[in-house]
Every structure is written in C-alpha cells, then in structure tokens.
mmCIF file of C-alpha atoms and ligand atoms in Angstrom:
data_model
loop_
_atom_site.group_PDB
_atom_site.id
_atom_site.type_symbol
_atom_site.label_atom_id
_atom_site.label_comp_id
_atom_site.label_asym_id
_atom_site.label_seq_id
_atom_site.Cartn_x
_atom_site.Cartn_y
_atom_site.Cartn_z
ATOM 1 C CA MET A 1 -5.702 -2.201 -19.971
ATOM 2 C CA LYS A 2 -5.326 0.809 -22.233
ATOM 3 C CA SER A 3 -3.690 4.172 -22.458
ATOM 4 C CA VAL A 4 -0.370 3.503 -20.780
ATOM 5 C CA THR A 5 2.921 2.659 -22.374
ATOM 6 C CA PRO A 6 4.480 -0.336 -20.629
ATOM 7 C CA ARG A 7 8.045 0.051 -19.395
ATOM 8 C CA PRO A 8 10.696 -1.992 -21.133
ATOM 9 C CA SER A 9 11.157 -5.240 -19.270
ATOM 10 C CA GLY A 10 12.684 -8.682 -19.549
ATOM 11 C CA PRO A 11 16.013 -9.639 -21.072
ATOM 12 C CA GLU A 12 16.902 -6.212 -22.530
ATOM 13 C CA VAL A 13 16.751 -4.542 -19.155
ATOM 14 C CA VAL A 14 18.610 -7.371 -17.519
ATOM 15 C CA GLY A 15 21.273 -7.168 -20.210
ATOM 16 C CA ALA A 16 21.648 -3.441 -19.690
ATOM 17 C CA LEU A 17 22.097 -3.964 -15.978
ATOM 18 C CA TYR A 18 24.804 -6.551 -16.467
ATOM 19 C CA HIS A 19 26.662 -4.353 -18.927
ATOM 20 C CA ALA A 20 26.466 -1.295 -16.740
ATOM 21 C CA ASN A 21 27.446 -3.504 -13.815
ATOM 22 C CA VAL A 22 25.311 -1.475 -11.413
ATOM 23 C CA PRO A 23 22.783 -3.904 -10.003
ATOM 24 C CA SER A 24 20.208 -2.219 -7.813
ATOM 25 C CA THR A 25 19.459 -3.643 -4.422
ATOM 26 C CA ILE A 26 16.241 -4.636 -2.699
ATOM 27 C CA LEU A 27 16.058 -5.018 1.070
ATOM 28 C CA TYR A 28 13.958 -7.964 2.246
ATOM 29 C CA CYS A 29 12.905 -9.076 5.721
ATOM 30 C CA SER A 30 14.906 -11.893 7.215
ATOM 31 C CA ASP A 31 13.233 -15.071 8.424
ATOM 32 C CA THR A 32 12.490 -14.884 12.140
ATOM 33 C CA LEU A 33 13.980 -18.300 12.905
ATOM 34 C CA ARG A 34 16.767 -18.305 10.299
ATOM 35 C CA PRO A 35 18.036 -14.708 10.199
ATOM 36 C CA ARG A 36 20.478 -15.288 7.303
ATOM 37 C CA ARG A 37 17.585 -16.245 5.035
ATOM 38 C CA VAL A 38 14.780 -14.264 3.434
ATOM 39 C CA ASP A 39 11.369 -14.547 5.111
ATOM 40 C CA THR A 40 9.653 -17.467 3.360
ATOM 41 C CA HIS A 41 6.800 -15.249 2.138
ATOM 42 C CA PHE A 42 9.311 -13.328 -0.020
ATOM 43 C CA SER A 43 11.958 -15.976 -0.738
ATOM 44 C CA ALA A 44 10.844 -16.822 -4.315
ATOM 45 C CA GLU A 45 10.681 -13.130 -5.177
ATOM 46 C CA ALA A 46 14.137 -12.484 -3.720
ATOM 47 C CA ALA A 47 15.571 -15.415 -5.689
ATOM 48 C CA GLN A 48 14.138 -13.880 -8.850
ATOM 49 C CA VAL A 49 15.846 -10.571 -8.063
ATOM 50 C CA GLY A 50 19.146 -12.455 -8.161
ATOM 51 C CA GLU A 51 18.244 -14.092 -11.479
ATOM 52 C CA LEU A 52 17.484 -10.653 -12.932
ATOM 53 C CA GLY A 53 20.893 -9.328 -11.924
ATOM 54 C CA GLY A 54 19.880 -7.470 -8.763
ATOM 55 C CA ARG A 55 21.250 -7.777 -5.256
ATOM 56 C CA ILE A 56 19.376 -8.313 -2.041
ATOM 57 C CA ALA A 57 20.178 -7.505 1.574
ATOM 58 C CA LEU A 58 18.301 -8.343 4.764
ATOM 59 C CA ILE A 59 16.720 -6.329 7.535
ATOM 60 C CA ASP A 60 15.178 -7.634 10.752
ATOM 61 C CA HIS A 61 11.556 -6.478 10.653
ATOM 62 C CA ASP A 62 10.784 -7.628 14.214
ATOM 63 C CA ALA A 63 13.729 -5.618 15.567
ATOM 64 C CA LEU A 64 12.656 -2.564 13.565
ATOM 65 C CA LEU A 65 9.102 -2.670 14.910
ATOM 66 C CA SER A 66 10.306 -3.212 18.459
ATOM 67 C CA GLY A 67 12.392 -0.030 18.199
ATOM 68 C CA ASP A 68 15.867 -1.598 17.886
ATOM 69 C CA VAL A 69 16.817 -0.058 14.548
ATOM 70 C CA ALA A 70 20.544 -0.815 14.983
ATOM 71 C CA ALA A 71 19.762 -4.533 15.211
ATOM 72 C CA ALA A 72 17.323 -4.196 12.299
ATOM 73 C CA VAL A 73 20.066 -3.059 9.890
ATOM 74 C CA ALA A 74 22.986 -5.023 11.366
ATOM 75 C CA ARG A 75 23.114 -7.314 8.288
ATOM 76 C CA VAL A 76 22.928 -4.514 5.721
ATOM 77 C CA PRO A 77 26.382 -4.305 4.088
ATOM 78 C CA GLU A 78 28.148 -0.914 4.042
ATOM 79 C CA GLY A 79 27.887 1.241 0.927
ATOM 80 C CA LEU A 80 24.900 -0.332 -0.843
ATOM 81 C CA GLY A 81 23.849 2.925 -2.506
ATOM 82 C CA PRO A 82 20.256 3.358 -3.709
ATOM 83 C CA THR A 83 17.953 0.586 -2.564
ATOM 84 C CA TRP A 84 14.305 -0.427 -2.513
ATOM 85 C CA TYR A 85 12.533 -2.283 0.270
ATOM 86 C CA ARG A 86 10.028 -5.115 -0.324
ATOM 87 C CA GLY A 87 8.448 -6.673 2.710
ATOM 88 C CA TRP A 88 5.936 -6.445 5.525
ATOM 89 C CA MET A 89 4.284 -3.129 6.306
ATOM 90 C CA ILE A 90 6.266 -0.693 8.402
ATOM 91 C CA PRO A 91 4.612 2.134 10.381
ATOM 92 C CA PRO A 92 5.741 5.454 8.825
ATOM 93 C CA ASP A 93 7.672 6.564 11.943
ATOM 94 C CA ARG A 94 9.628 3.311 11.925
ATOM 95 C CA TYR A 95 10.264 3.671 8.191
ATOM 96 C CA GLU A 96 11.829 7.068 8.940
ATOM 97 C CA GLU A 97 14.162 5.397 11.454
ATOM 98 C CA LEU A 98 15.005 2.675 8.927
ATOM 99 C CA ALA A 99 15.799 5.291 6.257
ATOM 100 C CA ALA A 100 18.148 7.138 8.655
ATOM 101 C CA ALA A 101 19.833 3.910 9.785
ATOM 102 C CA VAL A 102 20.565 2.610 6.270
ATOM 103 C CA GLU A 103 21.831 6.076 5.335
ATOM 104 C CA ARG A 104 24.419 5.807 8.121
ATOM 105 C CA ARG A 105 25.625 2.615 6.415
ATOM 106 C CA GLY A 106 26.042 4.267 3.041
ATOM 107 C CA ALA A 107 22.746 3.228 1.480
ATOM 108 C CA HIS A 108 19.594 5.189 0.845
ATOM 109 C CA LEU A 109 16.011 4.164 0.405
ATOM 110 C CA VAL A 110 14.846 5.337 -3.027
ATOM 111 C CA THR A 111 11.392 5.918 -1.520
ATOM 112 C CA THR A 112 11.994 8.651 1.056
ATOM 113 C CA SER A 113 10.126 8.514 4.343
ATOM 114 C CA ALA A 114 7.914 11.427 3.188
ATOM 115 C CA MET A 115 7.030 9.513 -0.003
ATOM 116 C CA TYR A 116 6.365 6.378 2.013
ATOM 117 C CA ARG A 117 3.986 8.111 4.404
ATOM 118 C CA GLY A 118 2.305 9.914 1.509
ATOM 119 C CA ALA A 119 1.485 6.639 -0.231
ATOM 120 C CA HIS A 120 0.867 4.444 2.798
ATOM 121 C CA GLU A 121 -1.643 6.816 4.434
ATOM 122 C CA LEU A 122 -4.889 7.896 2.741
ATOM 123 C CA PRO A 123 -4.523 11.642 3.481
ATOM 124 C CA GLY A 124 -1.238 11.586 1.536
ATOM 125 C CA TRP A 125 -2.857 10.573 -1.773
ATOM 126 C CA TYR A 126 -6.559 11.382 -1.476
ATOM 127 C CA ARG A 127 -6.541 14.894 -2.938
ATOM 128 C CA GLU A 128 -4.741 13.937 -6.148
ATOM 129 C CA LEU A 129 -7.107 10.995 -6.675
ATOM 130 C CA SER A 130 -10.272 12.601 -5.299
ATOM 131 C CA GLY A 131 -12.210 12.444 -8.590
ATOM 132 C CA LEU A 132 -11.396 8.766 -8.989
ATOM 133 C CA THR A 133 -12.132 7.363 -5.522
ATOM 134 C CA PRO A 134 -15.084 7.358 -3.075
ATOM 135 C CA ALA A 135 -15.511 10.603 -1.094
ATOM 136 C CA SER A 136 -13.576 10.504 2.174
ATOM 137 C CA ALA A 137 -12.982 12.649 5.263
ATOM 138 C CA TRP A 138 -10.589 12.133 8.135
ATOM 139 C CA THR A 139 -9.382 13.420 11.462
ATOM 140 C CA PRO A 140 -6.116 12.598 13.256
ATOM 141 C CA THR A 141 -6.626 10.624 16.482
ATOM 142 C CA PRO A 142 -4.269 8.695 18.744
ATOM 143 C CA PRO A 143 -4.946 4.965 19.303
ATOM 144 C CA GLY A 144 -7.765 4.302 21.752
ATOM 145 C CA VAL A 145 -9.510 7.654 21.223
ATOM 146 C CA VAL A 146 -12.971 7.828 19.630
ATOM 147 C CA PRO A 147 -13.705 11.207 17.995
ATOM 148 C CA SER A 148 -16.524 13.186 19.645
ATOM 149 C CA ASP A 149 -20.018 13.152 18.105
ATOM 150 C CA ARG A 150 -19.377 16.695 16.896
ATOM 151 C CA GLN A 151 -16.160 15.614 15.130
ATOM 152 C CA LEU A 152 -17.905 12.605 13.594
ATOM 153 C CA LEU A 153 -20.754 14.758 12.309
ATOM 154 C CA ASP A 154 -18.233 17.239 10.882
ATOM 155 C CA LEU A 155 -16.656 14.402 8.909
ATOM 156 C CA VAL A 156 -20.040 13.133 7.764
ATOM 157 C CA SER A 157 -20.989 16.608 6.514
ATOM 158 C CA ALA A 158 -18.259 16.283 3.870
ATOM 159 C CA LEU A 159 -19.738 13.033 2.503
ATOM 160 C CA PRO A 160 -22.802 12.200 0.404
ATOM 161 C CA ALA A 161 -25.724 10.733 2.400
ATOM 162 C CA GLY A 162 -26.055 6.975 2.551
ATOM 163 C CA GLU A 163 -23.793 4.120 3.519
ATOM 164 C CA GLY A 164 -20.274 4.587 4.811
ATOM 165 C CA MET A 165 -17.272 2.705 6.072
ATOM 166 C CA VAL A 166 -14.557 3.435 8.614
ATOM 167 C CA LYS A 167 -10.832 2.726 8.454
ATOM 168 C CA ASP A 168 -7.680 4.303 9.855
ATOM 169 C CA TYR A 169 -5.159 6.090 7.644
ATOM 170 C CA VAL A 170 -3.915 2.680 6.401
ATOM 171 C CA LYS A 171 -6.191 -0.293 7.148
ATOM 172 C CA SER A 172 -9.823 -1.224 7.650
ATOM 173 C CA ARG A 173 -11.253 -4.164 9.552
ATOM 174 C CA LYS A 174 -12.936 -5.409 6.389
ATOM 175 C CA HIS A 175 -13.486 -8.903 7.760
ATOM 176 C CA GLU A 176 -15.484 -7.540 10.710
ATOM 177 C CA PRO A 177 -18.514 -5.755 9.222
ATOM 178 C CA ASP A 178 -19.689 -4.500 12.644
ATOM 179 C CA ALA A 179 -16.411 -2.540 12.960
ATOM 180 C CA CYS A 180 -16.338 -1.398 9.340
ATOM 181 C CA LEU A 181 -19.720 -0.803 7.689
ATOM 182 C CA ILE A 182 -22.065 2.074 8.559
ATOM 183 C CA PRO A 183 -25.507 1.509 6.985
ATOM 184 C CA ASP A 184 -26.576 5.181 7.416
ATOM 185 C CA ILE A 185 -23.932 7.779 8.213
ATOM 186 C CA SER A 186 -26.533 10.340 9.343
ATOM 187 C CA ASP A 187 -27.435 8.101 12.307
ATOM 188 C CA VAL A 188 -24.940 9.328 14.894
ATOM 189 C CA GLU A 189 -25.615 6.525 17.390
ATOM 190 C CA GLN A 190 -24.864 3.908 14.749
ATOM 191 C CA LEU A 191 -21.851 5.860 13.502
ATOM 192 C CA ARG A 192 -20.364 6.157 16.995
ATOM 193 C CA ALA A 193 -21.003 2.460 17.704
ATOM 194 C CA VAL A 194 -19.158 1.280 14.564
ATOM 195 C CA VAL A 195 -16.274 3.749 14.983
ATOM 196 C CA SER A 196 -15.950 2.799 18.683
ATOM 197 C CA ARG A 197 -15.702 -0.899 17.853
ATOM 198 C CA PHE A 198 -13.123 -0.114 15.167
ATOM 199 C CA VAL A 199 -11.012 1.998 17.568
ATOM 200 C CA GLU A 200 -11.219 -0.601 20.316
ATOM 201 C CA ARG A 201 -10.176 -3.474 18.048
ATOM 202 C CA GLN A 202 -7.401 -1.586 16.247
ATOM 203 C CA ASP A 203 -6.063 -0.827 19.723
ATOM 204 C CA THR A 204 -2.433 0.321 19.537
ATOM 205 C CA ASP A 205 -2.254 -0.651 15.832
ATOM 206 C CA LEU A 206 -4.415 2.318 14.843
ATOM 207 C CA VAL A 207 -2.410 4.429 12.361
ATOM 208 C CA GLY A 208 -2.889 8.184 12.006
ATOM 209 C CA GLY A 209 -6.565 8.676 12.734
ATOM 210 C CA ILE A 210 -10.105 7.934 11.625
ATOM 211 C CA VAL A 211 -11.195 7.973 7.980
ATOM 212 C CA LEU A 212 -14.862 7.864 6.983
ATOM 213 C CA ARG A 213 -15.628 6.965 3.383
ATOM 214 C CA HIS A 214 -18.819 7.048 1.359
ATOM 215 C CA ARG A 215 -19.725 3.501 0.363
ATOM 216 C CA GLU A 216 -20.247 2.818 -3.325
ATOM 217 C CA GLU A 217 -21.617 -0.378 -4.810
ATOM 218 C CA PHE A 218 -19.038 -2.500 -6.626
ATOM 219 C CA ARG A 219 -19.107 -5.665 -8.672
ATOM 220 C CA THR A 220 -18.286 -8.721 -6.592
ATOM 221 C CA LEU A 221 -16.767 -12.138 -7.042
ATOM 222 C CA ASP A 222 -17.587 -14.901 -4.533
ATOM 223 C CA GLY A 223 -19.074 -12.297 -2.206
ATOM 224 C CA ARG A 224 -16.052 -9.957 -2.255
ATOM 225 C CA VAL A 225 -15.518 -6.738 -4.177
ATOM 226 C CA ALA A 226 -13.508 -7.874 -7.241
ATOM 227 C CA GLU A 227 -10.329 -5.785 -7.243
ATOM 228 C CA LEU A 228 -7.433 -5.368 -9.627
ATOM 229 C CA ARG A 229 -4.028 -4.234 -8.373
ATOM 230 C CA THR A 230 -1.933 -1.980 -10.618
ATOM 231 C CA TRP A 231 1.801 -1.439 -9.961
ATOM 232 C CA TRP A 232 3.475 1.883 -10.853
ATOM 233 C CA VAL A 233 7.200 2.645 -10.930
ATOM 234 C CA ASP A 234 8.132 6.295 -11.549
ATOM 235 C CA GLY A 235 4.644 7.053 -12.847
ATOM 236 C CA GLU A 236 4.618 4.221 -15.401
ATOM 237 C CA LEU A 237 2.485 1.111 -15.190
ATOM 238 C CA ALA A 238 4.872 -1.796 -14.578
ATOM 239 C CA THR A 239 2.266 -4.559 -14.321
ATOM 240 C CA SER A 240 -1.290 -5.262 -13.219
ATOM 241 C CA GLY A 241 -3.477 -8.199 -12.318
ATOM 242 C CA PRO A 242 -5.985 -9.467 -9.791
ATOM 243 C CA HIS A 243 -5.693 -8.228 -6.193
ATOM 244 C CA PRO A 244 -4.258 -11.024 -4.022
ATOM 245 C CA ASP A 245 -7.590 -11.264 -2.113
ATOM 246 C CA THR A 246 -9.653 -11.788 -5.314
ATOM 247 C CA PRO A 247 -7.464 -13.951 -7.575
ATOM 248 C CA GLY A 248 -10.233 -14.413 -10.165
ATOM 249 C CA ALA A 249 -10.822 -10.691 -10.763
ATOM 250 C CA THR A 250 -10.518 -9.525 -14.357
ATOM 251 C CA GLY A 251 -11.156 -6.301 -16.247
ATOM 252 C CA ASP A 252 -9.742 -3.815 -18.683
ATOM 253 C CA PRO A 253 -10.048 -0.342 -17.154
ATOM 254 C CA ASP A 254 -8.884 2.713 -19.064
ATOM 255 C CA LEU A 255 -5.973 3.928 -16.908
ATOM 256 C CA GLY A 256 -5.402 7.284 -18.629
ATOM 257 C CA ARG A 257 -6.694 9.593 -15.876
ATOM 258 C CA LEU A 258 -5.208 7.420 -13.171
ATOM 259 C CA ALA A 259 -1.793 7.537 -14.865
ATOM 260 C CA GLU A 260 -1.948 11.355 -14.880
ATOM 261 C CA ALA A 261 -2.900 11.437 -11.196
ATOM 262 C CA VAL A 262 -0.131 8.993 -10.239
ATOM 263 C CA ARG A 263 2.427 11.132 -12.094
ATOM 264 C CA ARG A 264 1.192 14.256 -10.310
ATOM 265 C CA LEU A 265 1.642 12.451 -6.997
ATOM 266 C CA ASP A 266 5.346 12.062 -7.692
ATOM 267 C CA ARG A 267 6.019 8.829 -5.781
ATOM 268 C CA ARG A 268 8.628 6.334 -6.934
ATOM 269 C CA PHE A 269 6.708 3.082 -6.426
ATOM 270 C CA VAL A 270 3.024 2.681 -5.641
ATOM 271 C CA THR A 271 0.131 0.269 -6.101
ATOM 272 C CA VAL A 272 -3.408 1.337 -6.914
ATOM 273 C CA ASP A 273 -6.310 -1.041 -6.265
ATOM 274 C CA LEU A 274 -9.308 -0.670 -8.571
ATOM 275 C CA ALA A 275 -12.863 -1.999 -8.531
ATOM 276 C CA GLN A 276 -15.701 -1.610 -11.005
ATOM 277 C CA ARG A 277 -18.822 0.070 -9.719
ATOM 278 C CA VAL A 278 -22.130 -1.566 -10.631
ATOM 279 C CA ASP A 279 -22.691 1.260 -13.160
ATOM 280 C CA GLY A 280 -19.504 0.163 -14.944
ATOM 281 C CA VAL A 281 -17.182 2.978 -13.776
ATOM 282 C CA TRP A 282 -13.769 1.853 -12.489
ATOM 283 C CA ARG A 283 -12.867 3.461 -9.146
ATOM 284 C CA VAL A 284 -9.762 3.590 -6.972
ATOM 285 C CA ILE A 285 -10.266 1.651 -3.731
ATOM 286 C CA GLU A 286 -6.897 2.587 -2.290
ATOM 287 C CA LEU A 287 -3.345 3.566 -3.130
ATOM 288 C CA GLY A 288 -0.442 2.011 -1.281
ATOM 289 C CA ASP A 289 3.338 2.075 -1.168
ATOM 290 C CA GLY A 290 4.442 -0.634 -3.606
ATOM 291 C CA GLN A 291 7.206 -1.763 -1.273
ATOM 292 C CA VAL A 292 4.679 -3.154 1.213
ATOM 293 C CA SER A 293 1.923 -4.307 -1.174
ATOM 294 C CA ASP A 294 1.365 -8.021 -1.460
ATOM 295 C CA PHE A 295 1.899 -9.610 -4.877
ATOM 296 C CA PRO A 296 -0.303 -12.602 -5.777
ATOM 297 C CA ALA A 297 1.613 -15.865 -5.385
ATOM 298 C CA GLU A 298 0.627 -17.066 -8.869
ATOM 299 C CA GLY A 299 1.500 -13.779 -10.627
ATOM 300 C CA ASP A 300 4.550 -13.105 -12.824
ATOM 301 C CA MET A 301 6.835 -10.621 -11.056
ATOM 302 C CA THR A 302 9.340 -10.276 -13.919
ATOM 303 C CA PRO A 303 7.998 -6.985 -15.358
ATOM 304 C CA LEU A 304 7.778 -5.367 -11.927
ATOM 305 C CA LEU A 305 11.165 -6.512 -10.633
ATOM 306 C CA SER A 306 12.775 -5.543 -13.943
ATOM 307 C CA ALA A 307 11.254 -2.060 -13.683
ATOM 308 C CA LEU A 308 12.503 -1.672 -10.108
ATOM 309 C CA LEU A 309 16.013 -2.841 -10.974
ATOM 310 C CA ALA A 310 16.142 -0.552 -14.018
ATOM 311 C CA ALA A 311 14.962 2.554 -12.149
ATOM 312 C CA PRO A 312 17.637 5.237 -11.734
HETATM 313 N N1 ADP B 1 -15.819 3.308 -0.457
HETATM 314 C C1 ADP B 1 -16.056 2.028 -0.529
HETATM 315 N N2 ADP B 1 -17.263 1.562 -0.942
HETATM 316 C C2 ADP B 1 -17.518 0.238 -0.964
HETATM 317 N N3 ADP B 1 -16.626 -0.713 -0.623
HETATM 318 C C3 ADP B 1 -15.407 -0.311 -0.220
HETATM 319 C C4 ADP B 1 -15.049 1.065 -0.158
HETATM 320 N N4 ADP B 1 -13.794 1.169 0.284
HETATM 321 C C5 ADP B 1 -13.379 -0.081 0.491
HETATM 322 N N5 ADP B 1 -14.346 -0.973 0.192
HETATM 323 C C6 ADP B 1 -14.236 -2.427 0.337
HETATM 324 O O1 ADP B 1 -13.642 -2.695 1.600
HETATM 325 C C7 ADP B 1 -12.407 -3.390 1.446
HETATM 326 C C8 ADP B 1 -11.351 -2.826 2.381
HETATM 327 O O2 ADP B 1 -11.094 -1.467 2.091
HETATM 328 P P1 ADP B 1 -9.627 -0.929 1.864
HETATM 329 O O3 ADP B 1 -9.724 0.551 1.770
HETATM 330 O O4 ADP B 1 -8.996 -1.643 0.730
HETATM 331 O O5 ADP B 1 -8.939 -1.293 3.237
HETATM 332 P P2 ADP B 1 -7.766 -2.301 3.596
HETATM 333 O O6 ADP B 1 -6.583 -1.410 3.714
HETATM 334 O O7 ADP B 1 -8.170 -2.895 4.889
HETATM 335 O O8 ADP B 1 -7.611 -3.290 2.483
HETATM 336 C C9 ADP B 1 -12.039 -3.206 -0.016
HETATM 337 O O9 ADP B 1 -11.315 -4.321 -0.451
HETATM 338 C C10 ADP B 1 -13.373 -3.082 -0.691
HETATM 339 O O10 ADP B 1 -13.896 -4.379 -0.896
HETATM 340 MG MG1 MG B 2 -7.363 -2.944 0.503
#
C-alpha cells in the first residue's frame, strides 16, 4: 500500500511507554462463564496488550446489552484515565451509557459516544467518503417498520439505475441474498419485497434505519467479494491486511485520498474495508469503529496495539 506514512511501532513505542510509565488501558469483554477472564475470542489479543506494556480491564457485555450498566462496569477499577474498548459490537445508545458509567469511575473512553456512532453507522461517515464508496441513500426507521413505497422510491431516486442492496445503518444480511440483493431498484414490488424480508429478519436488531446502496461489481475470491481491512488510529494507517471473511485477499491500493478523507472525519480509531471493482478501481465497502472490528486470527496485531497504546 502506498502514500501513507506508517506510525512508529514495535519496541521503540513499547520502550517509551515503559519509561513514561503511563500504560494506556483497553477494556475487553469478560467471558460469560468465567467473568474474571477475557472472552476467549479476545484473550490472545489481551495477553499481547500486557506484553506491550498496556493494561486491560473487563466489562460485562451481556449486562451492558441487557441494560444493567452498573453491573457491566462493576469490575472496572477506579481512576483508569483514558481507555479504549476492544470487543463485541455495542449499539450506540448502549455505548453512550457505557461511556457515562466508566466516567463515573474516573475513566473515559477515548472514542466518545458521538465518534462511535459516527463511525459505526453509515450516515455518520458517508458524506466524507462519498466519492470513494458506492452511492447510498437512507431513511431512519424503527425496527419492524418497512418504509412506504413513496419513501423507497425517494431513496431510489438518489441512486444510479441498476442493481442495489439493502442494509441498516450498521449491518446487512449478506448471507441471505433474498433479504439483501435487489436486482433492479426501479422495480418497486421487488424493492419492497427485499426490504420487507430484511426488516422482518433484522427484527429488534435493526439499527437506525434503512440504507439502500447502488451495487457495483467487485473482484471476488471463492465466490465472495475480496476485501482488505485497513486500520486507522488518529488518521494514520496503523496496519492493513485481508478482511477476516476473505483471508486470501491481497492488493496494493493507493490510500492517499482515503487517508485525507479519514483525517477529515476526525475519529480516533476506525477501520475501512476496501474492495477492487472489476474495472480496477479500489472502493470503500464500509467504515467501522475500530474498537468493534474483527481482526483476522492469523494477523499480526503488534503494529495496531502499539499504535493504540502510544496514542495520547
Ligand atoms: N455497494 C455494493 N456493491 C456490491 N457489493 C457490495 C456493496 N456493498 C456491500 N457489498 C458486499 O456485501 C457485503 C456486505 O456489505 P457490508 O456493507 O460490508 O455489510 P456488513 O456490515 O453486513 O458486513 C460486503 O462484504 C460486500 O461483499
Ligand atoms: Mg462488511
């Protein structure tokens, strides 16, 4: 990948942390059955944080999502200061509660709840990246509600003709084509049918509203769009590699324009997923909050964790 200066990483950063004696902290989710331990999905990563001179603390993700925020932060020690979170996705409203609860214990999440929402949800990043990502239009809707035909056609009028896809502000149902892909967005019957199936199956998990996106044709690997995942801390590329869903994906996109857009966005820690269109142009598939983005099991987390622990 070109056009971005990598952050310093590795032993120098670790050394600096030890000397300054101000290890940063990362909050991880505790294991459901063994609440004093890190959730097994993140345990190797958390161990590496310790090796790099950082500290970890635990939150109870189940308690947070069930609305018991006091229980969720009961194991967070007092006075942690600035801290990151790395773990399972958190709905933005719950993240706001988490941020307030850790603040009451003398810690603060480096990614504010406004930054989190603005990275986690497509409407929060789309405008800054609009030249780099497929055309999209959205409308807020509560779970269970299908937009009217008029609303759907309004959204479609903002998109180029052709194929489309539906998702909510955060997730698609990419493994269920009949609730995701729209072969012809001008066909309102078809559009309503796909969106209705999506709304029904998302049920109460639907976040924010309905997003319709123009579908572009991308290069694939084993039948899936081959995606790279890039990781950005304070507007600098920390690391990049294959997306966890397409471990064999490779490529060398020029990240110059993306780097400018990410800096304009002014978020502390984000991921950007990229795919190469069949005409060779690299496009942004989605941006996400880096705290809740999955890292491939076989990848090297050292540069990313070092960048997080070195961030002010
Ligand atoms: N505009 C698009 N055109 C073509 N394929 C797309 C487009 N947007 C997403 N996809 C494909 O659909 C998958 C899911 O979309 P994505 O926005 O990443 O949702 P999710 O949050 O569910 O991962 C992507 O991995 C990519 O393969
Ligand atoms: Mg995705």
